[in-house]
mmCIF file of C-alpha atoms in Angstrom:
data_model
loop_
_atom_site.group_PDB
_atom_site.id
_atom_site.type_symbol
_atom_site.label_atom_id
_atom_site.label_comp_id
_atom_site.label_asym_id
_atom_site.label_seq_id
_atom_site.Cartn_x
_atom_site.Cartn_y
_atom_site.Cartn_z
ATOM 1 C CA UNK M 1 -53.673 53.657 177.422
ATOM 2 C CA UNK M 2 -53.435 52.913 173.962
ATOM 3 C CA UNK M 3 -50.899 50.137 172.620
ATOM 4 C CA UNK M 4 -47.697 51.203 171.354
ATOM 5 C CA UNK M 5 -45.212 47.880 171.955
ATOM 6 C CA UNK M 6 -45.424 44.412 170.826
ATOM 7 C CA UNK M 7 -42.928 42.377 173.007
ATOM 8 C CA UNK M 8 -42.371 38.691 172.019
ATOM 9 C CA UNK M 9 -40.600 35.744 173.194
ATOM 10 C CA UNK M 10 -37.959 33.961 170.666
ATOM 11 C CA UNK M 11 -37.819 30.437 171.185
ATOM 12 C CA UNK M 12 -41.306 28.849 170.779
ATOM 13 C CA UNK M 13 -42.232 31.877 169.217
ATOM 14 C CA UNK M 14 -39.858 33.555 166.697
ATOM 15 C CA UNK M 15 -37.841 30.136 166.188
ATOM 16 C CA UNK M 16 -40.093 27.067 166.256
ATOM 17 C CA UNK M 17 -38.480 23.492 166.686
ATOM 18 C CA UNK M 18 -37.652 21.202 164.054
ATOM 19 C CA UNK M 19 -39.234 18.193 163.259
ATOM 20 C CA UNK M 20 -36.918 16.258 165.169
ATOM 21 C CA UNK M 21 -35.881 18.462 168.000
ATOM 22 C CA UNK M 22 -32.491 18.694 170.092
ATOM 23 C CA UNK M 23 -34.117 16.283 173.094
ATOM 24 C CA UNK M 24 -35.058 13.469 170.166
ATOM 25 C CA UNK M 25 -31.810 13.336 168.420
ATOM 26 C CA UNK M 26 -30.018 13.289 171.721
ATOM 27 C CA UNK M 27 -32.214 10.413 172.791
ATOM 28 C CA UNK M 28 -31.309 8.807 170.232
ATOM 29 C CA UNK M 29 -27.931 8.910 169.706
ATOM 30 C CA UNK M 30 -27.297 8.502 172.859
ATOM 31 C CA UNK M 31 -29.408 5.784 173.638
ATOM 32 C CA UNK M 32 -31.651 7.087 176.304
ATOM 33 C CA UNK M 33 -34.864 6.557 177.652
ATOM 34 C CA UNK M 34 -38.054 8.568 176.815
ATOM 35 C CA UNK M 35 -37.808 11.244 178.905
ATOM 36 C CA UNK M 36 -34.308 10.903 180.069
ATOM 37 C CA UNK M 37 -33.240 13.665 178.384
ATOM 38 C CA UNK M 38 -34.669 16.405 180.134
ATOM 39 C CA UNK M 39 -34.624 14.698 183.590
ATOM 40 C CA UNK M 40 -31.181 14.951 183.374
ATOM 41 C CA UNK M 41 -31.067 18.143 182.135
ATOM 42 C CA UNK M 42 -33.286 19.287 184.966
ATOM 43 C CA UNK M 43 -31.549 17.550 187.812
ATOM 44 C CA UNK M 44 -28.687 18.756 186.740
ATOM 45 C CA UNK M 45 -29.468 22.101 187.970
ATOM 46 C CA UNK M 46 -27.891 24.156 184.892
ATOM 47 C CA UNK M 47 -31.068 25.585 183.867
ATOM 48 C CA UNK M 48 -31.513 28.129 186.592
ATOM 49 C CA UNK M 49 -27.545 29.786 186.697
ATOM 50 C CA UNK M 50 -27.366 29.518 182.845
ATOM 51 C CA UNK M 51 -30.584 31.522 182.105
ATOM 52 C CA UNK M 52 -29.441 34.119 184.316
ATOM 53 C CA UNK M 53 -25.762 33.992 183.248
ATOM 54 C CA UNK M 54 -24.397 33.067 186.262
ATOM 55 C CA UNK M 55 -21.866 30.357 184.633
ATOM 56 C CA UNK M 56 -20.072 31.396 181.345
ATOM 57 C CA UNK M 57 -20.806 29.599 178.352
ATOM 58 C CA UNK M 58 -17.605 27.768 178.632
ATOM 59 C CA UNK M 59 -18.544 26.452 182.225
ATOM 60 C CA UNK M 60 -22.253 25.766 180.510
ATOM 61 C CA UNK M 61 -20.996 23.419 177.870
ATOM 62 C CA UNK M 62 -18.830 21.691 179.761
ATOM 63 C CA UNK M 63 -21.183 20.940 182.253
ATOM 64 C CA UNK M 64 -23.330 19.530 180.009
ATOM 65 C CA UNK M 65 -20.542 17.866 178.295
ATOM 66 C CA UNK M 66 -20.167 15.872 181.696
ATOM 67 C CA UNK M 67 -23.974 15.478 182.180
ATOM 68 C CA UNK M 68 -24.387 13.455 178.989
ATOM 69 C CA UNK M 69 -20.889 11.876 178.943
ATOM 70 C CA UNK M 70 -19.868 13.580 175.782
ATOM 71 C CA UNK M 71 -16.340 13.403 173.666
ATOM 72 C CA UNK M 72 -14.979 16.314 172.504
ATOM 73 C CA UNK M 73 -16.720 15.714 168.976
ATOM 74 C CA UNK M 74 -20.501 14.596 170.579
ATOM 75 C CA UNK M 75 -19.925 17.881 172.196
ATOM 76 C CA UNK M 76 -19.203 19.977 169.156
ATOM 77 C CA UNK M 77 -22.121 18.690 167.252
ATOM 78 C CA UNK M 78 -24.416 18.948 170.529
ATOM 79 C CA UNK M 79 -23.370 22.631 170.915
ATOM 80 C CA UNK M 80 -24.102 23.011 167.206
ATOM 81 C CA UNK M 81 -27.192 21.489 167.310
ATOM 82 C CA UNK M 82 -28.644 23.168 170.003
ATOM 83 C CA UNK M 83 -28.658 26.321 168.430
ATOM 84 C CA UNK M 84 -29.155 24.768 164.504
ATOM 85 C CA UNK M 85 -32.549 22.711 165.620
ATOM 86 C CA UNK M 86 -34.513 25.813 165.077
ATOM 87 C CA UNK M 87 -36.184 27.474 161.711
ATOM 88 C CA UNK M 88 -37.590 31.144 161.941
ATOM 89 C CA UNK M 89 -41.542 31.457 162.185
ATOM 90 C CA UNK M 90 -41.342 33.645 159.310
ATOM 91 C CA UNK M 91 -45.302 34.212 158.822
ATOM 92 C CA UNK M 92 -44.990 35.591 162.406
ATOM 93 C CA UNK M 93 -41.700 37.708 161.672
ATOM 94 C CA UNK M 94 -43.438 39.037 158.386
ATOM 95 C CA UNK M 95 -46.550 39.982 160.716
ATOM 96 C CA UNK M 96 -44.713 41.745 163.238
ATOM 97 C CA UNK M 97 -42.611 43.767 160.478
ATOM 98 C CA UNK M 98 -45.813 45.018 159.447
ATOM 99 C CA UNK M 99 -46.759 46.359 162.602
ATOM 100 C CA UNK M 100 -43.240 48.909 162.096
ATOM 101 C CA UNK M 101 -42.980 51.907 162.245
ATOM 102 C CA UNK M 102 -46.367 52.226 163.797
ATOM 103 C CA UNK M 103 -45.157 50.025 167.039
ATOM 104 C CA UNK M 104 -41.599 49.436 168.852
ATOM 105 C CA UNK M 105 -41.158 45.906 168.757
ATOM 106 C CA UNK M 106 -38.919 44.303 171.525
ATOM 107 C CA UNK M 107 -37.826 40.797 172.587
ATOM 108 C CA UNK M 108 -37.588 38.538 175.881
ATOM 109 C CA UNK M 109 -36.570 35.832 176.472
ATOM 110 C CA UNK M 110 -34.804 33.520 178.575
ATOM 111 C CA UNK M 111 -31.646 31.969 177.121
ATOM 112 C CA UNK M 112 -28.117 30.461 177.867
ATOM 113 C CA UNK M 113 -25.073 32.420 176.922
ATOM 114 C CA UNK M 114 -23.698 33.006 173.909
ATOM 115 C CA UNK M 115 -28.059 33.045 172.263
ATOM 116 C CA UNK M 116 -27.841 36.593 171.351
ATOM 117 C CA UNK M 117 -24.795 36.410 168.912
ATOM 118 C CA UNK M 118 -25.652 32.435 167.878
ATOM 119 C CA UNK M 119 -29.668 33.489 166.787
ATOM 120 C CA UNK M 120 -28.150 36.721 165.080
ATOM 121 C CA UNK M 121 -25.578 34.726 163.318
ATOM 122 C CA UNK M 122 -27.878 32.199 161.707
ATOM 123 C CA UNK M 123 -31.029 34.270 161.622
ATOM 124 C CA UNK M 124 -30.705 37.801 161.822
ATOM 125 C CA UNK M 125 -33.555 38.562 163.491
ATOM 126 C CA UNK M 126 -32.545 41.646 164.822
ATOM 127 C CA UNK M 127 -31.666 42.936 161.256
ATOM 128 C CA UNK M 128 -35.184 40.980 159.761
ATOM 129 C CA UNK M 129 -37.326 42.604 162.269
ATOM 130 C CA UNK M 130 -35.375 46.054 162.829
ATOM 131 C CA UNK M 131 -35.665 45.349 166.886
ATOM 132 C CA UNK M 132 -35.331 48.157 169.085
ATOM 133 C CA UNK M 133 -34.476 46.193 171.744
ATOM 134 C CA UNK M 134 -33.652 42.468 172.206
ATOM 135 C CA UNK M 135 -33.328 41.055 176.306
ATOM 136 C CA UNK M 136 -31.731 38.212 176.929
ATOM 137 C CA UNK M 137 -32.166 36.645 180.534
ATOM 138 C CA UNK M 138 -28.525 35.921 180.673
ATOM 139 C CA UNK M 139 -27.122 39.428 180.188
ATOM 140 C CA UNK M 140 -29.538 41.089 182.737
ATOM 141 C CA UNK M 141 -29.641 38.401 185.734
ATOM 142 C CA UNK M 142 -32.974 38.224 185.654
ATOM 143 C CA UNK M 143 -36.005 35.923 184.128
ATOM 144 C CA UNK M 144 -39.467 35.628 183.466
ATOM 145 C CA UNK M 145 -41.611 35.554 185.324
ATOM 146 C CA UNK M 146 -39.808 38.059 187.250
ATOM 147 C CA UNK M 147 -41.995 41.346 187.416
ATOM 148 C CA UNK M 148 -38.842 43.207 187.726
ATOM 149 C CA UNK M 149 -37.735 41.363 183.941
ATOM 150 C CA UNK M 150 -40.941 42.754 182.322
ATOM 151 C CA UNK M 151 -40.326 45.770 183.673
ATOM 152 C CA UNK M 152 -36.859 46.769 182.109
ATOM 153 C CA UNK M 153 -38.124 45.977 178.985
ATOM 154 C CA UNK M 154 -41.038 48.581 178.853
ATOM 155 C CA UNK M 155 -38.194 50.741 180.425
ATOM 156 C CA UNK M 156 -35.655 50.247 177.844
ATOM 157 C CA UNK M 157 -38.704 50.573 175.168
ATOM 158 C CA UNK M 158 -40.097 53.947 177.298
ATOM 159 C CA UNK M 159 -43.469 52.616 177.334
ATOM 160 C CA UNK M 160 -45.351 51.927 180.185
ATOM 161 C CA UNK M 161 -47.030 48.087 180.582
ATOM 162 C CA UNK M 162 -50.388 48.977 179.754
ATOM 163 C CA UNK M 163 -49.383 49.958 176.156
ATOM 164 C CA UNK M 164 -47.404 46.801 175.761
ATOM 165 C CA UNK M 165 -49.108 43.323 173.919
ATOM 166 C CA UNK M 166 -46.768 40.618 175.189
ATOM 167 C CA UNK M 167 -46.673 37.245 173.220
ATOM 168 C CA UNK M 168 -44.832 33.966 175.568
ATOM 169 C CA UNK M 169 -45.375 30.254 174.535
ATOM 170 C CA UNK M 170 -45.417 29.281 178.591
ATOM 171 C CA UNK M 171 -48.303 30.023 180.508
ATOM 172 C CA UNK M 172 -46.015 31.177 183.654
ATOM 173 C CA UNK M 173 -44.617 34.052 181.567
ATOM 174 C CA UNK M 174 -47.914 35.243 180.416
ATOM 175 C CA UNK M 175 -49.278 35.613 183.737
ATOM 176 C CA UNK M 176 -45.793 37.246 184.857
ATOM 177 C CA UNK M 177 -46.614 39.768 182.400
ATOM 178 C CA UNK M 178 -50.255 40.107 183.511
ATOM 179 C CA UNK M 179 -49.366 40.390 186.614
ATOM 180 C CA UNK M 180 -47.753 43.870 185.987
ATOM 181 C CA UNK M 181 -49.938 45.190 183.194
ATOM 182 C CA UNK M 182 -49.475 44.031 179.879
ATOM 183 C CA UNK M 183 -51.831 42.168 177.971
ATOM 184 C CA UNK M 184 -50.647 38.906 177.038
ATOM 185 C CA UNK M 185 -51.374 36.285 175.028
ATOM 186 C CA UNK M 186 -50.297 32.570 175.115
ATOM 187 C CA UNK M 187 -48.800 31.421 171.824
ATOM 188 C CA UNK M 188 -50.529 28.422 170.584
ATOM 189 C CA UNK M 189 -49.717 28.682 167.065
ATOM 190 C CA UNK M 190 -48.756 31.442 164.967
ATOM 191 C CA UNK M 191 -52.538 31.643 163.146
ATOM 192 C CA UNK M 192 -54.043 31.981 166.397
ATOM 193 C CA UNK M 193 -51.340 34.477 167.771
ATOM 194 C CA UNK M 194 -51.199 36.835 164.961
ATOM 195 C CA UNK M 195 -55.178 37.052 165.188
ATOM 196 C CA UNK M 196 -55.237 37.886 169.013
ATOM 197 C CA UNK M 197 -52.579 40.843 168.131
ATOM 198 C CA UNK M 198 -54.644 42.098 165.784
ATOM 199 C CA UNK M 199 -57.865 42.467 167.754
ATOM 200 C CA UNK M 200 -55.759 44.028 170.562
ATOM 201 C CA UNK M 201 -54.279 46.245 168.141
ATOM 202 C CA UNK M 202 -57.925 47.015 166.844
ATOM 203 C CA UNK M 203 -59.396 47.388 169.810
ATOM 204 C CA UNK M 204 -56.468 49.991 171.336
ATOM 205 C CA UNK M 205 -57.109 51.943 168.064
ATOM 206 C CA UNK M 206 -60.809 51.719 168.450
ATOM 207 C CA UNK M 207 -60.532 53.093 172.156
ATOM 208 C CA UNK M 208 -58.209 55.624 171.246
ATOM 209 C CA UNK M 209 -60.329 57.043 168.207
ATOM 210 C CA UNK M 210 -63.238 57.720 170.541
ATOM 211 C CA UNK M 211 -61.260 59.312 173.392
ATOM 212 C CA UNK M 212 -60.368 62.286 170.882
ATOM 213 C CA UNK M 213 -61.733 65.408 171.434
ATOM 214 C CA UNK M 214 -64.730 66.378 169.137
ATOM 215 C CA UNK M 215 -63.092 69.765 168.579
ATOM 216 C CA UNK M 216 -59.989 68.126 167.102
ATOM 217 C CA UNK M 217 -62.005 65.477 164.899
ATOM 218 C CA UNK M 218 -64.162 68.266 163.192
ATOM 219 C CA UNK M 219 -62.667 70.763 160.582
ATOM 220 C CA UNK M 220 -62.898 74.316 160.226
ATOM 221 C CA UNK M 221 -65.970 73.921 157.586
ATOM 222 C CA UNK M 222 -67.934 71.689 159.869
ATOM 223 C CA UNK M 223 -67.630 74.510 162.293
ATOM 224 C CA UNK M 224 -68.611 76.973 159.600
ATOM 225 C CA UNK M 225 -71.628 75.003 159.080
ATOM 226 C CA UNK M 226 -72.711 75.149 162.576
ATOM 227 C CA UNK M 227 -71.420 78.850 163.926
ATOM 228 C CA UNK M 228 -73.138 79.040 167.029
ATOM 229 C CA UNK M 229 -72.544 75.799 168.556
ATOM 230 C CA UNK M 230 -69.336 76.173 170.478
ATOM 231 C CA UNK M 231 -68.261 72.349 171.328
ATOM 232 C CA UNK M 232 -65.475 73.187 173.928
ATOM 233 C CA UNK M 233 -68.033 75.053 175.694
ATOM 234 C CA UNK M 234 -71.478 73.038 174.918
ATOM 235 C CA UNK M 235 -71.055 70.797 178.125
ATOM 236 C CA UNK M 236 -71.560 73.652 180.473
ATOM 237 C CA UNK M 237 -74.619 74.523 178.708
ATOM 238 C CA UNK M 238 -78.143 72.861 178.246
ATOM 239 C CA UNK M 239 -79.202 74.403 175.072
ATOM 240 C CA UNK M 240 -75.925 74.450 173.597
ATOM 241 C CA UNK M 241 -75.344 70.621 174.647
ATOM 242 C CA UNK M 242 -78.714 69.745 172.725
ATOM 243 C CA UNK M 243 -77.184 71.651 169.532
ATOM 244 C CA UNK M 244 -74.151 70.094 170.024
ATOM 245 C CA UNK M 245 -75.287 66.429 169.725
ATOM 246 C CA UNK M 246 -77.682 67.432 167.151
ATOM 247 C CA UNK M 247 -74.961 68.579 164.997
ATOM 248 C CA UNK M 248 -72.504 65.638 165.223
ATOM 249 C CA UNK M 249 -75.350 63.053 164.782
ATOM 250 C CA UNK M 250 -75.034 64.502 161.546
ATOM 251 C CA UNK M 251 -71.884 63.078 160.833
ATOM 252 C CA UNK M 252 -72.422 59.875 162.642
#
């Protein structure tokens, strides 16, 4: 099937961290261990009912508050940071703005409560890249890898997952999507990425090109030129089928 979706992860992918991420401020201010951060995070077992939006935002923050032993202010500025600690890959968003109208373009990714209207506010990527769809984990219950998560997407897009080029910066959520069709490439950086797109795109249009009929590739004065030779017919004939591939090697 030929390609006609690009689906793409945000964070990692759309929005790259800053320099000095949320995990490396938070260290810092906070005076934590390397590491600490995230083993906290982790063991706190947020991760799992947030992505899926099984606790409200409220419950989220507060949570976390308590996790890290946050004031009302630290809390503020941790909630403001974890959304702010991001810049927009914009060679990448340029790229895939290109590839409109051509291509439905849709994203997924797995994200806390309250991402959709917090990335929109300070990025407008749904206005940048004219999105027809944008899945969050948290407002469907589900999650990469889930096959079932992959699947409403192409749904929602009405494509099927071997038309779709999928673009994740974890390795789990590529193979998720490999695992039900799509092909998939692991974001390394965005030189890389945009380059594997391109040859899939290439090679989709490539494939496609040579699965159209002769009849419909040739126009009425290349028929003129060759009355006899009847091409929807010249497979069921010997003679004809040597005329045939005479004829077109003329316009090879």
């Amino acid at each position: 099937m030929p390609i006609r979706a690009v689906i793409f992860d945000i964070g990692g992918v759309l929005l790259l961290e800053t320099p000095e991420d949320l995990a490396m401020k938070w260290t810092r201010r906070l005076g934590l261990k390397d590491g600490e951060f995230m083993q906290l995070l982790v063991a706190s077992g947020v991760i799992g009912p947030a992505n899926v939006g099984a606790i409200t935002e409220e419950e989220l923050w507060g949570r976390l508050g308590m996790i890290y032993h946050l004031d009302d202010d630290q809390l503020r500025e941790f909630r403001d940071d974890n959304w702010a600690m991001q810049e927009p890959n914009m060679k990448l968003i340029h790229f895939l703005e290109s590839l409109r109208p051509r291509y439905k373009l849709a994203t997924l990714s797995n994200d806390w409560p309250g991402a959709r209207e917090q990335q929109n506010r300070m990025f407008q990527l749904e206005e940048m890249l004219g999105i027809e769809v944008m899945l969050y984990s948290c407002e469907e219950g589900m999650q990469k890898p889930d096959t079932d998560f992959y699947l409403l997407a192409c749904e929602r897009l009405g494509v099927h997952p071997e038309e779709v080029v999928f673009i994740d910066d974890r390795e789990q959520c590529v193979k998720g999507a490999q695992r039900v069709g799509m092909k998939a490439i692991l974001f390394k950086d965005t030189d890389q990425t945009i380059a594997e797109v391109q040859a899939c795109l290439e090679a989709s249009e490539s494939s496609e090109t040579c699965r159209i009929p002769l009849k419909d590739v040739l126009t009425s004065r290349d028929m003129q030129l060759c009355p006899s030779v009847d091409i929807t017919k010249s497979g069921t004939d010997p003679h004809l089928r040597a005329k045939s591939a005479r004829f077109v090697g003329h316009f090879l």
